[in-house]
Coordinates of C-alpha atoms and ligand atoms in Angstrom, one line a residue:
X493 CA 56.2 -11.1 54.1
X494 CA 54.3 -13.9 53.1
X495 CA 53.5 -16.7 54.7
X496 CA 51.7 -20.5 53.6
X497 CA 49.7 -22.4 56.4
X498 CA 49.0 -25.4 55.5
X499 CA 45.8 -27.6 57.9
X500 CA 45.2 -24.3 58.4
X501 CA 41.2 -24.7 58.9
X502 CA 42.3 -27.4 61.3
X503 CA 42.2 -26.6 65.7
X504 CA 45.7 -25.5 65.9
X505 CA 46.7 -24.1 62.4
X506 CA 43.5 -21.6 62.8
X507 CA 44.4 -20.8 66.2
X508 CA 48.0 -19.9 64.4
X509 CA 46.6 -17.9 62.0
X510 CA 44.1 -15.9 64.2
X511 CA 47.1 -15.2 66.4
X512 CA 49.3 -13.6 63.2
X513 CA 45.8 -12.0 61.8
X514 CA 45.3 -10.6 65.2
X515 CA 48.8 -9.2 65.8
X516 CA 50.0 -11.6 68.1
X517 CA 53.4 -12.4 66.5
X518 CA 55.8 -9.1 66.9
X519 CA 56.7 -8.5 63.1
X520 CA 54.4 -10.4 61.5
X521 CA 51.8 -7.5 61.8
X522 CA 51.4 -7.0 58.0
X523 CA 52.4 -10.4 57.0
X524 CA 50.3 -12.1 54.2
X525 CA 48.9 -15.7 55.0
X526 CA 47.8 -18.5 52.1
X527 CA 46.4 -21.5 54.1
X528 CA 46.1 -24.1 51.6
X529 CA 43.7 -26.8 53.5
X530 CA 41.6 -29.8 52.2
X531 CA 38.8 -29.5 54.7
X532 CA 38.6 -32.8 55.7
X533 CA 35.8 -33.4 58.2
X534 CA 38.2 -32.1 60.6
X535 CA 39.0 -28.7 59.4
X536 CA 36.4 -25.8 58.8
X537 CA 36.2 -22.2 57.2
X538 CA 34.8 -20.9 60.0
X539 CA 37.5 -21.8 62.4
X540 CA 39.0 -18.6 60.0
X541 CA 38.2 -15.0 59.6
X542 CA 38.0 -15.2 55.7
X543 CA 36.5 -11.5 55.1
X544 CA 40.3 -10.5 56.1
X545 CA 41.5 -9.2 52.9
X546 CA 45.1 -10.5 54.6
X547 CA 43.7 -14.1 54.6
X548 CA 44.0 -16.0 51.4
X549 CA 42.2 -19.4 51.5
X550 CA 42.8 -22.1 49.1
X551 CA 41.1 -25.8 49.6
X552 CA 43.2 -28.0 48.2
X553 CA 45.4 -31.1 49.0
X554 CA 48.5 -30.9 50.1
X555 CA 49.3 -33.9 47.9
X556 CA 49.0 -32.1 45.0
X557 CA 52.0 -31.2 43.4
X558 CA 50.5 -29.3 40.8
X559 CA 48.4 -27.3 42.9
X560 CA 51.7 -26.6 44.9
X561 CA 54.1 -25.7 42.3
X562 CA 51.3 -22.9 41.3
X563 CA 50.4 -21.7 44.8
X564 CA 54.2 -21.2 46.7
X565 CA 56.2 -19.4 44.7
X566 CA 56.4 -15.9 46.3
X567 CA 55.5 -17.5 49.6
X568 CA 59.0 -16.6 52.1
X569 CA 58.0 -19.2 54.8
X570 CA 55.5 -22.5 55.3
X571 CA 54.3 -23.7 58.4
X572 CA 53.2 -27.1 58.0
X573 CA 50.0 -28.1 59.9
X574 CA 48.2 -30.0 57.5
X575 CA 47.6 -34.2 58.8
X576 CA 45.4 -36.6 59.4
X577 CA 45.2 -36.3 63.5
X578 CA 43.1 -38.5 65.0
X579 CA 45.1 -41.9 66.7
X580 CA 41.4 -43.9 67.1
X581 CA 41.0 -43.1 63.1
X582 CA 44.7 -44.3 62.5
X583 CA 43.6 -47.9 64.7
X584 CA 40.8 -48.4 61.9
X585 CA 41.9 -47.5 58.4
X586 CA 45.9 -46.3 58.5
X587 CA 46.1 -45.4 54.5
X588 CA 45.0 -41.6 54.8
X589 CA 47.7 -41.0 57.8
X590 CA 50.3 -42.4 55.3
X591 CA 49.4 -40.6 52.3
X592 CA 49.0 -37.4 53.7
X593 CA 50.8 -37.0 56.6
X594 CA 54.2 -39.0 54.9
X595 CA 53.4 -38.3 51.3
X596 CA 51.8 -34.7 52.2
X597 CA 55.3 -33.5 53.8
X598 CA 57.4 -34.9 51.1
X599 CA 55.4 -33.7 48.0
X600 CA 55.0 -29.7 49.8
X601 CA 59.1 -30.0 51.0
X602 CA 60.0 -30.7 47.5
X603 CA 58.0 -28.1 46.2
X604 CA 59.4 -25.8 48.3
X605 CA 63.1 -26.7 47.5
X606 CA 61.9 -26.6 43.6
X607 CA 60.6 -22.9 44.0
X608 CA 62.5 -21.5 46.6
X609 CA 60.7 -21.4 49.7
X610 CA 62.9 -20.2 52.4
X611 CA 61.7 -22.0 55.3
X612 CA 59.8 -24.4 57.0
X613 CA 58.6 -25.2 59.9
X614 CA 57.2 -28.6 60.3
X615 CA 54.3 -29.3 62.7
X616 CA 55.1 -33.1 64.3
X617 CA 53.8 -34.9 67.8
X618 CA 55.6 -36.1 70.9
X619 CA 54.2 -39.4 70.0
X620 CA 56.8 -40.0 67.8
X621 CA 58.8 -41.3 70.8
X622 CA 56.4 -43.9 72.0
X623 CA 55.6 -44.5 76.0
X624 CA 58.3 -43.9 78.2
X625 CA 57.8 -45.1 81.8
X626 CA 59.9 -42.4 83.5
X627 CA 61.9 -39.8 83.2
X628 CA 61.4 -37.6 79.2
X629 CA 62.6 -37.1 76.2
X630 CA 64.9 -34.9 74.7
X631 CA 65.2 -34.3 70.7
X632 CA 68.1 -37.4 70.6
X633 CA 65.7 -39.9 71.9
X634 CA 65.3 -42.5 68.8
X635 CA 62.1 -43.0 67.2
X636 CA 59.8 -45.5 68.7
X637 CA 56.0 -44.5 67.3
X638 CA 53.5 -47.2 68.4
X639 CA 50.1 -46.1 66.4
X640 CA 49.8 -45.7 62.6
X641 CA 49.0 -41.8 63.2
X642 CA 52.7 -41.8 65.3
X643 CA 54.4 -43.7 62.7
X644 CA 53.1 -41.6 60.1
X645 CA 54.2 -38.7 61.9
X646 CA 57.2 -40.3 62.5
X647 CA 57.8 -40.5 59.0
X648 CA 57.0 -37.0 58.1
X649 CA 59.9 -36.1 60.4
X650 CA 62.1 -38.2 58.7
X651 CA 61.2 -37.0 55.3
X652 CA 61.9 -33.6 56.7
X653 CA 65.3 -34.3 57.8
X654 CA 66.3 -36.3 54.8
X655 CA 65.3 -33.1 52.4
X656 CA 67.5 -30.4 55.0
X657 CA 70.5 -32.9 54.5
X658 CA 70.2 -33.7 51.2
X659 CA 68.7 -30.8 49.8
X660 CA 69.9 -27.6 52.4
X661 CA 66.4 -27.1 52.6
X662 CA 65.8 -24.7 55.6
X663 CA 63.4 -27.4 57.7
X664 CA 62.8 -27.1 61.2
X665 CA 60.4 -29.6 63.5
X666 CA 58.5 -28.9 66.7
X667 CA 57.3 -32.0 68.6
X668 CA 54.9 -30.9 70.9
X669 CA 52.6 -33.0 74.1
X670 CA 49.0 -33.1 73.9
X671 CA 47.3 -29.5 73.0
X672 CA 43.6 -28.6 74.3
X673 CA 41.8 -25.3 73.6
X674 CA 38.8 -23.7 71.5
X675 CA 37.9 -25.0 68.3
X676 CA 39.1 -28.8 68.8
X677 CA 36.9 -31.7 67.0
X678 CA 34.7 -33.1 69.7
X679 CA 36.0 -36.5 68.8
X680 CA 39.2 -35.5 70.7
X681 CA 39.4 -36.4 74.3
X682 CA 38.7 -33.1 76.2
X683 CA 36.1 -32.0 73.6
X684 CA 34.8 -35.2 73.9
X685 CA 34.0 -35.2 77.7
X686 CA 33.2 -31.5 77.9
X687 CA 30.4 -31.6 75.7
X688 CA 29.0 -34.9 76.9
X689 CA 28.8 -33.9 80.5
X690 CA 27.0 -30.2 79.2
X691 CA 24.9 -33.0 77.5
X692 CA 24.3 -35.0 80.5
X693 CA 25.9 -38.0 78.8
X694 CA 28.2 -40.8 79.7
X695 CA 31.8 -39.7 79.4
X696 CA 34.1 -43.1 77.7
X697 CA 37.6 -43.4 79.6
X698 CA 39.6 -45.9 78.2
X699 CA 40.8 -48.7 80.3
X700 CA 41.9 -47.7 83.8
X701 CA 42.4 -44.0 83.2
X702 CA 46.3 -44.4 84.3
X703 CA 47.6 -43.4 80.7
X704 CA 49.4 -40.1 81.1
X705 CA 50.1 -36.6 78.9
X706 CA 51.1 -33.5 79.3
X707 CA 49.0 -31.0 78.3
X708 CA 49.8 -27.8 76.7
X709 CA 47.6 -24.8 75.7
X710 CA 46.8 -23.9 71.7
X711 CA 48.0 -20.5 72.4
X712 CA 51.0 -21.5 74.0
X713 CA 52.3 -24.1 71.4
X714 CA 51.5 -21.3 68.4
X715 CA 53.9 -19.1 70.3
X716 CA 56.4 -21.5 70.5
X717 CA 56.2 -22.6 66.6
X718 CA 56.4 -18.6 65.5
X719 CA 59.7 -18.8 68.0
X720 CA 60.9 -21.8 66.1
X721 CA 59.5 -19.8 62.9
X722 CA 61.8 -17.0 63.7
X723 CA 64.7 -17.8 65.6
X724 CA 65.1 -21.5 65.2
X725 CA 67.9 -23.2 63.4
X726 CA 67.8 -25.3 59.8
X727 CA 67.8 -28.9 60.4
X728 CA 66.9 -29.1 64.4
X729 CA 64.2 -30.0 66.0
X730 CA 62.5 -28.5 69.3
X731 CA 59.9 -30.8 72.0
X732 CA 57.6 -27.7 73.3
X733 CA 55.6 -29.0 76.5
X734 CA 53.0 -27.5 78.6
X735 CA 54.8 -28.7 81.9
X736 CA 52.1 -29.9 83.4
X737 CA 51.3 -34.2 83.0
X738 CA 48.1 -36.1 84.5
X739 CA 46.8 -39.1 83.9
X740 CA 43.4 -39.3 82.2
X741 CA 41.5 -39.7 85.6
X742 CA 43.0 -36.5 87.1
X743 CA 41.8 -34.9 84.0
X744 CA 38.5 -36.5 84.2
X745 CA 38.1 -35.6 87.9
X746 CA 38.7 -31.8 87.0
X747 CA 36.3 -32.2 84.2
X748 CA 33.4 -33.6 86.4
X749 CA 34.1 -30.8 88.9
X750 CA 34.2 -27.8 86.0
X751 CA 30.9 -29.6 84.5
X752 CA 29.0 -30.1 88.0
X753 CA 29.4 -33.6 87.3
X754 CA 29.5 -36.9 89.2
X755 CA 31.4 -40.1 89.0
X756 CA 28.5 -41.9 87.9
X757 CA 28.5 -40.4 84.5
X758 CA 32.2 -42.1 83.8
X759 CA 32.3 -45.3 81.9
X760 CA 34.8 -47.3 81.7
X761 CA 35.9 -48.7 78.1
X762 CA 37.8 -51.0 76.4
X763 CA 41.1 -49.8 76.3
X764 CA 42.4 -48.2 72.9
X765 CA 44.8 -50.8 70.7
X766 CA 48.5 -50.3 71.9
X767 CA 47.8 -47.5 73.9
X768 CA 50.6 -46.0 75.0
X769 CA 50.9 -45.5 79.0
X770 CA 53.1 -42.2 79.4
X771 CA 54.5 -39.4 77.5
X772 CA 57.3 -36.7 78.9
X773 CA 58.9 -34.3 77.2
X774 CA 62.0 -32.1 78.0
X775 CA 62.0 -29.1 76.3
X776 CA 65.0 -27.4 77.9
X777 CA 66.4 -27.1 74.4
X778 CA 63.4 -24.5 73.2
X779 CA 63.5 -23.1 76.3
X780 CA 67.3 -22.3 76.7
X781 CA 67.8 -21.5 73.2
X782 CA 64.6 -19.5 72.1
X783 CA 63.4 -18.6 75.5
X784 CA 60.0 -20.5 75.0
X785 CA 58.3 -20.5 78.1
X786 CA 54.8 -21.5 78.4
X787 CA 51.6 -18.8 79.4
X788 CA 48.9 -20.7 80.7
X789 CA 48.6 -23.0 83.7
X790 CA 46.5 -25.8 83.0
X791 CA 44.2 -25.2 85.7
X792 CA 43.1 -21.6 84.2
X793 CA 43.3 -22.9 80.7
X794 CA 40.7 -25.6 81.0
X795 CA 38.7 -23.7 83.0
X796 CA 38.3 -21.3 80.2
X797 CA 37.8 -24.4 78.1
X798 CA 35.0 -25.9 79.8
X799 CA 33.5 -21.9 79.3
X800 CA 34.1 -22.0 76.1
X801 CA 32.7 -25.1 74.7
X802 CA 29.6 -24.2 77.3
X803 CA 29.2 -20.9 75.3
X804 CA 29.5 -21.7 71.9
X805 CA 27.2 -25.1 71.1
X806 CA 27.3 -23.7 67.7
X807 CA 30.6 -24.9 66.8
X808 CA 30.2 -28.5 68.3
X809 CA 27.1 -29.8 67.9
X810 CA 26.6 -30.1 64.2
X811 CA 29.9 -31.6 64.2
X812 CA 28.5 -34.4 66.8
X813 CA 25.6 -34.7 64.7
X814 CA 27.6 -35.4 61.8
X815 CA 29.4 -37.8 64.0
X816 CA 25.6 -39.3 65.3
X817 CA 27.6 -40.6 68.2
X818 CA 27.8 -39.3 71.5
Ligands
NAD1181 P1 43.2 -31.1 63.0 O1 42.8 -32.5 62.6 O2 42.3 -30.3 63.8 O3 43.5 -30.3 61.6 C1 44.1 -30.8 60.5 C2 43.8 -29.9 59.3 O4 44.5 -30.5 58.2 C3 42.3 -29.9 59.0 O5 41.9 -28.6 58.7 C4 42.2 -30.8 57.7 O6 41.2 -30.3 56.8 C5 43.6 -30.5 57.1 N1 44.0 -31.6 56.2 C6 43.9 -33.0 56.4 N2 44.4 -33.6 55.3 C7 44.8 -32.7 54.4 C8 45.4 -32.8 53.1 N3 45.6 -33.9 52.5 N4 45.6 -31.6 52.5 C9 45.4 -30.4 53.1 N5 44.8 -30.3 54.3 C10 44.6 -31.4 55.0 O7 44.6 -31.3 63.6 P2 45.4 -30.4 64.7 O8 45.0 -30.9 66.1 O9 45.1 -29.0 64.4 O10 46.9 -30.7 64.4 C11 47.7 -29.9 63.6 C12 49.1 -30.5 63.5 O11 49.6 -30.6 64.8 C13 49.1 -32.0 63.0 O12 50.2 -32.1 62.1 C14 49.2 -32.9 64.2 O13 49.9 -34.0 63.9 C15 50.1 -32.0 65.1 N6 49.9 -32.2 66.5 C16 48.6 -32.1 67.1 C17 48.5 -32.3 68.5 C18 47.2 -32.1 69.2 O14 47.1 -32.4 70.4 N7 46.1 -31.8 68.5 C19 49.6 -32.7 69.2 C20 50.8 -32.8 68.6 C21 51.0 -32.6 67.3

């Protein structure tokens, strides 16, 4: 079996591949992995264990047809991780989201339905839906993306259905809520705040803190993509949530408290361009039909988060000196 990862270097495409490397994903043991990754300045090689001799790493873009139509035949299966992530990033300069996260997915689908490939599983946001005040989303809810980075997305998803109707290509999207473990860019919110306050620095909340996600664990949302992976249907699309939602102040008040931290270390900042307030998924369809069902309570999991990011400066802090921000 072999398998192609694209973003692969990225937070959750390594975590993904770790898990398969490690033996995590119940006949997938011997499997064969290609991640084809760009390492932008948020992926990294060390977020992978590349002296596995079943680890194949090829940096490359996956908007590069060429490079594709050379590097998937033989492949069975794709997962599709690869995007430009970052919302704040999208607010600023929007022209990378489109060209790889839109162009990206169409230029590897069509490869794939050009040489073959099986199936794929594409990697796409809750975001897609836009704010919803109460109440969540199931997969029929229209799309209503309010940032470029959820349009784009948006797109991608799109793209993905057009080439399973038009082409019978085996496509299959997961639209997952906000994920938090090890190994995520410190310009991400948790990462962000965790490594200020082991810093002693001022921790940025946007606006009044009342926005709301539900978070779900890295490990948790891999599981659920290798469910979709292998027992999901062409054509459908799955929400996977981590059940548990709190606004950004609940989350900050745990973090103070994990980080022996007080109030007076929160500032309050302008409020992020067409932020949206609230995000809810239902996932009864993944659960019910796959029998996903999340691991990890959020309480243990960022716990073990804050431990982690204590314990390994190494991985953070030339990435915040790259960034020269705090
Ligand atoms: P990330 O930014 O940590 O990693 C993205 C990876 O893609 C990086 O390794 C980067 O080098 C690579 N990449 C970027 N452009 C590329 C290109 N043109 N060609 C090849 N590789 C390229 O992102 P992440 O948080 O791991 O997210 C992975 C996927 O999950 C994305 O598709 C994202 O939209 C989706 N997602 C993430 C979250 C979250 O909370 N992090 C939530 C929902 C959905």
């Amino acid at each position: 079996m072999k398998v192609l990862v694209t973003g692969g270097a990225g937070f959750i495409g390594s975590h993904y591949v770790r898990s398969m490397l490690a033996g995590a994903y119940p006949g997938y043991e011997d499997a064969e992995i290609t991640v084809l990754d760009k390492v932008t300045y948020a992926g990294s090689l060390d977020n992978l264990p590349t002296d596995d001799p079943r680890l194949f790493f090829v940096r490359g873009d996956v908007c590069d047809q060429d490079l594709l139509r050379l590097l998937l035949p033989g492949h069975d299966m794709v997962v599709h991780f690869a995007a430009e992530s970052h919302v704040d990033r999208s607010l600023q300069a929007a022209a990378a989201f489109v060209r790889t996260n839109v162009g990206g997915t169409q230029c590897l689908l069509e490869t794939c339905v050009e040489v073959g490939v099986r199936t794929v599983v594409h990697v796409s946001t809750d975001e897609v839906y836009g704010s919803i005040p109460t109440g969540s989303w199931d997969e029929n809810e229209p799309l209503l993306p309010n940032s470029p980075y959820a349009a784009s997305k948006a797109g991608s998803d799109l793209i993905a259905r057009a080439f399973w109707r038009t082409h019978g290509l085996d496509v299959r999207v997961t639209r997952c809520s906000n994920n938090y473990g090890p190994r995520q860019h410190p310009e991400k919110f948790l990462p962000r705040f965790i490594t200020n306050l082991l810093s002693g620095l001022p921790v940025p909340l946007y606006g009044d803190g009342r926005n709301s996600r539900e978070w779900l664990h890295v490990d948790d949302h891999c599981q659920a993509i290798q469910l979709v992976l292998t027992k999901g249907a062409a054509g459908e699309i799955y929400n996977v949530g981590g059940g548990t939602e709190l606004t950004n102040r609940e989350v900050t008040a745990r973090l103070l408290e994990l980080c022996g931290a007080d109030w007076d270390l929160v500032r309050h900042v302008e409020d992020r361009k067409g932020h949206d307030l609230r995000y809810s998924i239902d996932d009864s369809k993944i659960s019910r039909q796959l029998g996903y069902a999340p691991r990890w309570s959020f309480e243990e999991g960022l716990a073990d988060l804050v431990a982690w990011y204590r314990d390994h400066p190494g991985f953070w802090e030339p990435l915040r000196a790259l960034e020269g921000s705090a």
